CSV table of C-alpha atoms in Angstrom, one decimal:
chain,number,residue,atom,x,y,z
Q,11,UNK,CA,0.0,0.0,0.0
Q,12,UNK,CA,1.3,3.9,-0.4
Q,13,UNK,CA,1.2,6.3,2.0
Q,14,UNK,CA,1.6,10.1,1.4
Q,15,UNK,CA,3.0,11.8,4.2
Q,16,UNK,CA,3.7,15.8,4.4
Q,17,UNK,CA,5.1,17.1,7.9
Q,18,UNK,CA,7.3,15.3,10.1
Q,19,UNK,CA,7.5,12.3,8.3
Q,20,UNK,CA,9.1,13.8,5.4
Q,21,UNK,CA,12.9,13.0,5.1
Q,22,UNK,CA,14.8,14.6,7.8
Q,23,UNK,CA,11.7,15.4,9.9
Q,24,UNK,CA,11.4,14.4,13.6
Q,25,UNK,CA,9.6,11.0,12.8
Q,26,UNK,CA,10.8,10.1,9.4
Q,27,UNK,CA,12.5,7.1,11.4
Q,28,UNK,CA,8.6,5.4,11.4
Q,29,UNK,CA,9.7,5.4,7.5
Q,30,UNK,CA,12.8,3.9,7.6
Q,31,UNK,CA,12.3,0.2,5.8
Q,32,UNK,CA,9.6,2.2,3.5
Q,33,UNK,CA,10.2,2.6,0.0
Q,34,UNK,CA,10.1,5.9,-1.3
Q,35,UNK,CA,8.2,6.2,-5.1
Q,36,UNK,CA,8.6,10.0,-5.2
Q,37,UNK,CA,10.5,12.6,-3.1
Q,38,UNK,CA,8.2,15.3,-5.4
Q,39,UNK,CA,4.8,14.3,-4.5
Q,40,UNK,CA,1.3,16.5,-3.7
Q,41,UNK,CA,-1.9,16.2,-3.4
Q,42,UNK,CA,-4.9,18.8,-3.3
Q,43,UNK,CA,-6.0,20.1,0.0
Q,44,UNK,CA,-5.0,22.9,2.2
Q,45,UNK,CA,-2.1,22.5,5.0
Q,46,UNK,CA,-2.3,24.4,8.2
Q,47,UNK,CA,0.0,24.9,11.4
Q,48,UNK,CA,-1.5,22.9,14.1
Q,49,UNK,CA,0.8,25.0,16.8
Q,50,UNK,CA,2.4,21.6,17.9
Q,51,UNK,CA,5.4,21.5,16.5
Q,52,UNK,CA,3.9,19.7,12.8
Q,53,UNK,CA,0.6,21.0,10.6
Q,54,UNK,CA,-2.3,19.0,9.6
Q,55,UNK,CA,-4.6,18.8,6.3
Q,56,UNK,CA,-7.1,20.0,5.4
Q,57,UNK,CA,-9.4,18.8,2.2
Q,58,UNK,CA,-9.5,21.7,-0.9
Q,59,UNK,CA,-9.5,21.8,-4.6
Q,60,UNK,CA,-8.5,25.5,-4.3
Q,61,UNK,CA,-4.9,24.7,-3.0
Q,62,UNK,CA,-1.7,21.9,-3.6
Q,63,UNK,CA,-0.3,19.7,-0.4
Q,64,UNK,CA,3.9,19.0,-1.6
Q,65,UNK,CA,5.5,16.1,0.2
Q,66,UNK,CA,6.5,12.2,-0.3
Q,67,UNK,CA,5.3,9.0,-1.3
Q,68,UNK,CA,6.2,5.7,0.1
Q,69,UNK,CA,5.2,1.8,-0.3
Q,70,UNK,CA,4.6,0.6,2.8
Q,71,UNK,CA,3.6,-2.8,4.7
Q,72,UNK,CA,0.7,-3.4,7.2
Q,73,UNK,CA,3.6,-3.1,10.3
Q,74,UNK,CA,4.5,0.5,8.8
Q,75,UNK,CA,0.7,1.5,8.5
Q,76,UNK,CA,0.1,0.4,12.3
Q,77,UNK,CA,3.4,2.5,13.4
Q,78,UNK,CA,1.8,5.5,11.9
Q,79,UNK,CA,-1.9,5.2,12.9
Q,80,UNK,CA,-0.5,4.8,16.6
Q,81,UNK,CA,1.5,8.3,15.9
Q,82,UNK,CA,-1.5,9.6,14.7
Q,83,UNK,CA,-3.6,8.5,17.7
Q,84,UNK,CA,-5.2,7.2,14.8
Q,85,UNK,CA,-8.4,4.2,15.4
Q,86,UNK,CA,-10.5,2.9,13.1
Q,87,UNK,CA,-14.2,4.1,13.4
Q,88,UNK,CA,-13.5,6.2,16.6
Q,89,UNK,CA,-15.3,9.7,16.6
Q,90,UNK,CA,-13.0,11.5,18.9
Q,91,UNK,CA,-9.6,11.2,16.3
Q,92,UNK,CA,-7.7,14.0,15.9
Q,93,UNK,CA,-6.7,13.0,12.3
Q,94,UNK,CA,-9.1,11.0,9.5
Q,95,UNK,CA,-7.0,7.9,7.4
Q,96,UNK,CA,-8.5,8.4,3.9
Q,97,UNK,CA,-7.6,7.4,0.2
Q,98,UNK,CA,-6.6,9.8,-2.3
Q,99,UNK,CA,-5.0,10.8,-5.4
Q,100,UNK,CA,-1.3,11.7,-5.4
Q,101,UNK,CA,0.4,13.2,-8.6
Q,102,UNK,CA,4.0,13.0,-8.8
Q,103,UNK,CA,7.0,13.5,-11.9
Q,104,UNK,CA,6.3,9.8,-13.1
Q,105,UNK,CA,2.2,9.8,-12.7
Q,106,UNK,CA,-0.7,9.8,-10.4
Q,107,UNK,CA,-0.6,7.1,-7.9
Q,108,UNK,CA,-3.7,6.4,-5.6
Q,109,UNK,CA,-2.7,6.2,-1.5
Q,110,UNK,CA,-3.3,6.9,1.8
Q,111,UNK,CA,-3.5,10.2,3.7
Q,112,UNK,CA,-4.2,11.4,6.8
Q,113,UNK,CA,-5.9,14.7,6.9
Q,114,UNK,CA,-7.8,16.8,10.3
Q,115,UNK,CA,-10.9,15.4,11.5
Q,116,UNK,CA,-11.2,17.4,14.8
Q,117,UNK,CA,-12.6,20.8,14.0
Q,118,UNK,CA,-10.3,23.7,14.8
Q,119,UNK,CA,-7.1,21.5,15.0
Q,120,UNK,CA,-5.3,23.7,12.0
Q,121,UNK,CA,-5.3,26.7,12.9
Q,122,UNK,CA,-2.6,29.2,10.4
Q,123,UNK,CA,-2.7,28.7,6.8
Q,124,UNK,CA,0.7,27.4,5.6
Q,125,UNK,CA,1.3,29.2,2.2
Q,126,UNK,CA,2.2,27.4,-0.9
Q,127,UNK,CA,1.6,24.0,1.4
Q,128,UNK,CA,5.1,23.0,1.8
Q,129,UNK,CA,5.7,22.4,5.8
Q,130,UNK,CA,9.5,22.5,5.4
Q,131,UNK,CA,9.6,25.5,3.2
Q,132,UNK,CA,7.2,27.4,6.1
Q,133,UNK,CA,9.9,26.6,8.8
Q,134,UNK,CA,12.8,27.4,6.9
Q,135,UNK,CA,10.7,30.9,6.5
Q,136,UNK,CA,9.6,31.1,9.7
Q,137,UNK,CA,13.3,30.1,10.9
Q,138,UNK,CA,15.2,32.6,8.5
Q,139,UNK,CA,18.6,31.4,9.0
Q,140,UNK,CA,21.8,33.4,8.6
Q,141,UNK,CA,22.4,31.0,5.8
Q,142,UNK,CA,21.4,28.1,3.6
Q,143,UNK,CA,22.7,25.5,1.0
Q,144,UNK,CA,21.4,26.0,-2.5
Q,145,UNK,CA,21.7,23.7,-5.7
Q,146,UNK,CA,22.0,25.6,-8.8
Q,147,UNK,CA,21.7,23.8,-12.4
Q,148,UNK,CA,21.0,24.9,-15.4
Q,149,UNK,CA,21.3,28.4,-16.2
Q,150,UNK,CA,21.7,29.3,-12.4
Q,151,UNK,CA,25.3,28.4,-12.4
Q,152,UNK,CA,26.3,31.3,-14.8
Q,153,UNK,CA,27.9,33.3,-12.6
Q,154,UNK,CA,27.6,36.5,-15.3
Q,155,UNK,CA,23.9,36.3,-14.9
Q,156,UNK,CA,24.7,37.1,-10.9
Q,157,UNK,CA,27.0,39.7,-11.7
Q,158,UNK,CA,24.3,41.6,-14.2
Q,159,UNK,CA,21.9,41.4,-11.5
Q,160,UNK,CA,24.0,42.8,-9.1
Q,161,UNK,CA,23.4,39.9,-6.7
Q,162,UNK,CA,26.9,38.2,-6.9
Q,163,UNK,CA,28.2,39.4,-3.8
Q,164,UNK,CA,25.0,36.7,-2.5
Q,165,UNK,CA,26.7,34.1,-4.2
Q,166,UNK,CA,30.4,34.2,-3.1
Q,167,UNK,CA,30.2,31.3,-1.0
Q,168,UNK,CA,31.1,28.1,-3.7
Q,169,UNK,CA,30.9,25.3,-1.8
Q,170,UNK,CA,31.5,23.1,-5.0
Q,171,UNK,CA,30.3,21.0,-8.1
Q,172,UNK,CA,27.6,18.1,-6.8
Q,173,UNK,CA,25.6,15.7,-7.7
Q,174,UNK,CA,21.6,15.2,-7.4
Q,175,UNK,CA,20.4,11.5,-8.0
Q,176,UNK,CA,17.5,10.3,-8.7
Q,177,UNK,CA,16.4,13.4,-10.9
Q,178,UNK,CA,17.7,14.9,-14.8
Q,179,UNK,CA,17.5,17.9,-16.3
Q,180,UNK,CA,15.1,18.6,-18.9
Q,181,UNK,CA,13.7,21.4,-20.6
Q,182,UNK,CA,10.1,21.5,-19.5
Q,183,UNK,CA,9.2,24.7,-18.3
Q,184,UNK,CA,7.6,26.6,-21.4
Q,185,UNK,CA,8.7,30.8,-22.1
Q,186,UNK,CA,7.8,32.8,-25.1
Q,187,UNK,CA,10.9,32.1,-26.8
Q,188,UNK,CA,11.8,28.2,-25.8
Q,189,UNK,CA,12.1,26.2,-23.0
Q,190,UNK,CA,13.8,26.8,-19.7
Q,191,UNK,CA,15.5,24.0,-17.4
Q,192,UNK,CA,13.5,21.9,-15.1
Q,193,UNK,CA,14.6,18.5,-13.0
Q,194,UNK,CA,11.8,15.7,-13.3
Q,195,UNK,CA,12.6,13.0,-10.9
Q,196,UNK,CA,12.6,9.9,-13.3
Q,197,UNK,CA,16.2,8.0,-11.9
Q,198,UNK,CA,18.9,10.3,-14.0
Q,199,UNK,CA,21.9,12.3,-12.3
Q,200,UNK,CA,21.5,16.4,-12.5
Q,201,UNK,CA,25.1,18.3,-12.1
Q,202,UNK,CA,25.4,21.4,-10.8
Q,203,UNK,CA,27.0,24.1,-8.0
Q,204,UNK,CA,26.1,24.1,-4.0
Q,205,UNK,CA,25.9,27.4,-2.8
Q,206,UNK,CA,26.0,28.7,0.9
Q,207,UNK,CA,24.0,31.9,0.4
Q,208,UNK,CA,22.8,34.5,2.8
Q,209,UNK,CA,19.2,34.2,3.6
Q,210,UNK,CA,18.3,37.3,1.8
Q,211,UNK,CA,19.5,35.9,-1.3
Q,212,UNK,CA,16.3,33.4,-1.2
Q,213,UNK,CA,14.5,36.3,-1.8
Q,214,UNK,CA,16.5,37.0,-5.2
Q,215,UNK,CA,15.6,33.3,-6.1
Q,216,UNK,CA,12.0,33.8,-5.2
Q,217,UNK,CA,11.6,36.9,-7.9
Q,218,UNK,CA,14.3,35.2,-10.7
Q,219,UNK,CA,12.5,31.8,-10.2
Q,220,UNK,CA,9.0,33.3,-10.3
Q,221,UNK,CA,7.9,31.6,-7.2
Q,222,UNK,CA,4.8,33.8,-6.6
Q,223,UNK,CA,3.8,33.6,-10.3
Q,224,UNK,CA,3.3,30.2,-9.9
Q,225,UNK,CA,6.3,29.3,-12.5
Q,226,UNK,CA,9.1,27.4,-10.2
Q,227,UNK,CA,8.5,26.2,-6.5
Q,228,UNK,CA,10.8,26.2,-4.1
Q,229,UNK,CA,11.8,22.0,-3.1
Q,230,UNK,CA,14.4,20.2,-0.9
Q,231,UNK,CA,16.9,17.5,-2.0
Q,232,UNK,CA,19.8,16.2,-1.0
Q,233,UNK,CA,23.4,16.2,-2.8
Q,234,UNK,CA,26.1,14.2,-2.9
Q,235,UNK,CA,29.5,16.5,-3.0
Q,236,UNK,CA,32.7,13.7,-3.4
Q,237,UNK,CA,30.9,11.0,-1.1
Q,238,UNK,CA,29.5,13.8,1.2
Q,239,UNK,CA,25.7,13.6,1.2
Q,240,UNK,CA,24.3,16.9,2.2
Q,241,UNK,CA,20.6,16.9,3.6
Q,242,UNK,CA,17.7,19.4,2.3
Q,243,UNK,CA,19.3,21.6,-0.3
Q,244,UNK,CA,17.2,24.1,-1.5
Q,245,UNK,CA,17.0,24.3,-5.1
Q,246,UNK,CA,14.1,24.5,-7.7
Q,247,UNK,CA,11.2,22.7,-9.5
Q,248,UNK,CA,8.8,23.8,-12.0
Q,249,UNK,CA,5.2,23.6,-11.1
Q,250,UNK,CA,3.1,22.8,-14.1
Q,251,UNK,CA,5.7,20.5,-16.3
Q,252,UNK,CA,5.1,21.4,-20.2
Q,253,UNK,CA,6.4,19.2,-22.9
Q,254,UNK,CA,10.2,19.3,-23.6
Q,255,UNK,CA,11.3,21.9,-25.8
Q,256,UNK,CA,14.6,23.9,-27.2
Q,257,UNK,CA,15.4,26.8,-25.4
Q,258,UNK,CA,16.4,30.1,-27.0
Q,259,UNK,CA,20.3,30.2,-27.9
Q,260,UNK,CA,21.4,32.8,-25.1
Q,261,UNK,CA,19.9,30.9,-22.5
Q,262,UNK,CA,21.8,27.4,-23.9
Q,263,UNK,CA,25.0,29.7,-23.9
Q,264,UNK,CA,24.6,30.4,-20.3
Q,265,UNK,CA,24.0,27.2,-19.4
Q,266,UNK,CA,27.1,26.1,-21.1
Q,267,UNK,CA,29.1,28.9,-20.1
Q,268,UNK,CA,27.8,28.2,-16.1
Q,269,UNK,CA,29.1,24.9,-16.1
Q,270,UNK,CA,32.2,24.6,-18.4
Q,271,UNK,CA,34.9,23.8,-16.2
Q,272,UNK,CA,32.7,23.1,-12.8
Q,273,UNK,CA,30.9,20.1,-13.6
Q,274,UNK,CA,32.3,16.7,-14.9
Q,275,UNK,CA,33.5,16.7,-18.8
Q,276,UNK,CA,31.2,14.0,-19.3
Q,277,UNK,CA,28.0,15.8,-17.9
Q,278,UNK,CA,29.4,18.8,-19.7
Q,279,UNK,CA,29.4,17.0,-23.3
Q,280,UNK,CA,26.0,15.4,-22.3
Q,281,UNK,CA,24.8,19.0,-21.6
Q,282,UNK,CA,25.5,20.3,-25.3
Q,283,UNK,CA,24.2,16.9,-26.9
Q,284,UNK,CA,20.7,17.3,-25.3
Q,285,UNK,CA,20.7,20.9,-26.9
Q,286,UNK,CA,21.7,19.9,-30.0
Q,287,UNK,CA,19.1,16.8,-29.9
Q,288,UNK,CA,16.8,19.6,-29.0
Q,289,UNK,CA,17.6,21.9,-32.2
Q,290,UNK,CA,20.0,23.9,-30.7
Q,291,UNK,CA,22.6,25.4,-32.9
Q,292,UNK,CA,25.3,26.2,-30.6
């Protein structure tokens, strides 16, 4: 059975240990519904078509399920629960998968909307720390790009070239003149540069990334740098995935230009064989 779970169960939340022998189908998971902060110390959700719920999906076993009904004080056919066990549908990179959820039966029990229904980009917000890890790819590792924007003092801090498994780069985000770089979680390797940025530099990403538009959303992965694995790096996802497509030549030039000489040769030539593939005429 699948399980979709969006506080702290998610990866490197307070009880994400319940999850440990589960098997995770999609890291980039949501659901519709609303999610709320409970005031607790994790939120709860709520059921809406007029809003998205981002977390994880996991197979799980009947032992797993039991675990996580006794967290969530959780009884069959009890009126006094604090949370309702109900099926849903779950849309992720590689399809919609049907699962369980468990959303707020006991009225009042959420109680402040959580924009954008992400619970660990509301603490990170709420947090504001003096600084955070961001992964850049695509055309976000062109340092030039910084420099016109007079940002690149924000983005001093190299911590180095990395790897994110599990997800590739494609080119599925749609502009007027092409496509613009996306990573779809399908099984593939994305290259690209960790930053440690000042806090205020989220905000830069927020407006370049058109969070509030609705165009990329904010997500957490984790990198490997060498054999390092480093734990809920920001970095960037598109919301509404559009058929692949070229993109224009300047923004193929800055990706190039981002990552010659920082990533591996070999992601490098796979970088400028996927534009060409694409139509590009570099």
């Amino acid at each position: 059975m699948k399980v979709f779970v969006y506080g702290t169960l998610r990866k490197h939340e307070g009880n994400h240990a319940l999850l440990k022998s589960a098997v995770l189908i999609a890291q980039q998971a949501w659901i519709y519904g609303e999610l709320f902060d409970t005031g607790y110390g994790y939120p709860a959700m709520k059921r809406s078509e007029q809003g998205k719920v981002y977390g994880e999906l996991y197979e799980i076993d009947q032992a797993i399920l039991s675990k996580l009904d006794d967290l969530e004080e959780y009884k069959a056919d009890r009126e006094d629960n604090l949370y309702e066990r109900v099926e849903a549908q779950i849309f992720t990179d590689n399809g919609e998968y049907s699962g369980l959820v468990y959303i707020e039966k006991k009225e009042g029990l959420g109680k402040e909307l959580i924009p954008h229904g992400d619970w660990k980009l509301y603490q990170l917000l709420n947090k504001k720390p003096a600084s955070i890890y961001y992964f850049a790819y695509g055309s976000c590792m062109d340092v030039e790009r910084f420099e016109k924007a007079q940002v690149a003092h924000l983005f001093e801090k190299v911590a180095g070239a990395c790897k994110l498994e599990g997800y590739s780069m494609k080119y599925l985000f749609s502009a007027n003149d092409g496509g613009r770089a996306d990573i779809i979680e399908d099984g593939g390797v994305t290259e690209g540069i960790l930053y440690d940025i000042p806090f205020q530099g989220l905000y830069y990403l927020f407006d370049r990334e058109g969070f509030n538009l609705g165009w990329y959303r904010p997500t957490f992965v984790d990198v490997k740098m060498s054999e390092t694995l480093i734990p809920d790096v920001l970095t960037f996802h598109v919301y509404k995935k559009q058929p692949e497509s070229a993109p224009p030549l300047h923004y193929a030039k800055e990706i190039l230009r981002g990552s010659k000489g920082r990533v591996s040769p070999g992601y490098y030539q796979k970088l400028e064989e996927e534009l060409v593939r694409l139509g590009c005429k570099l």
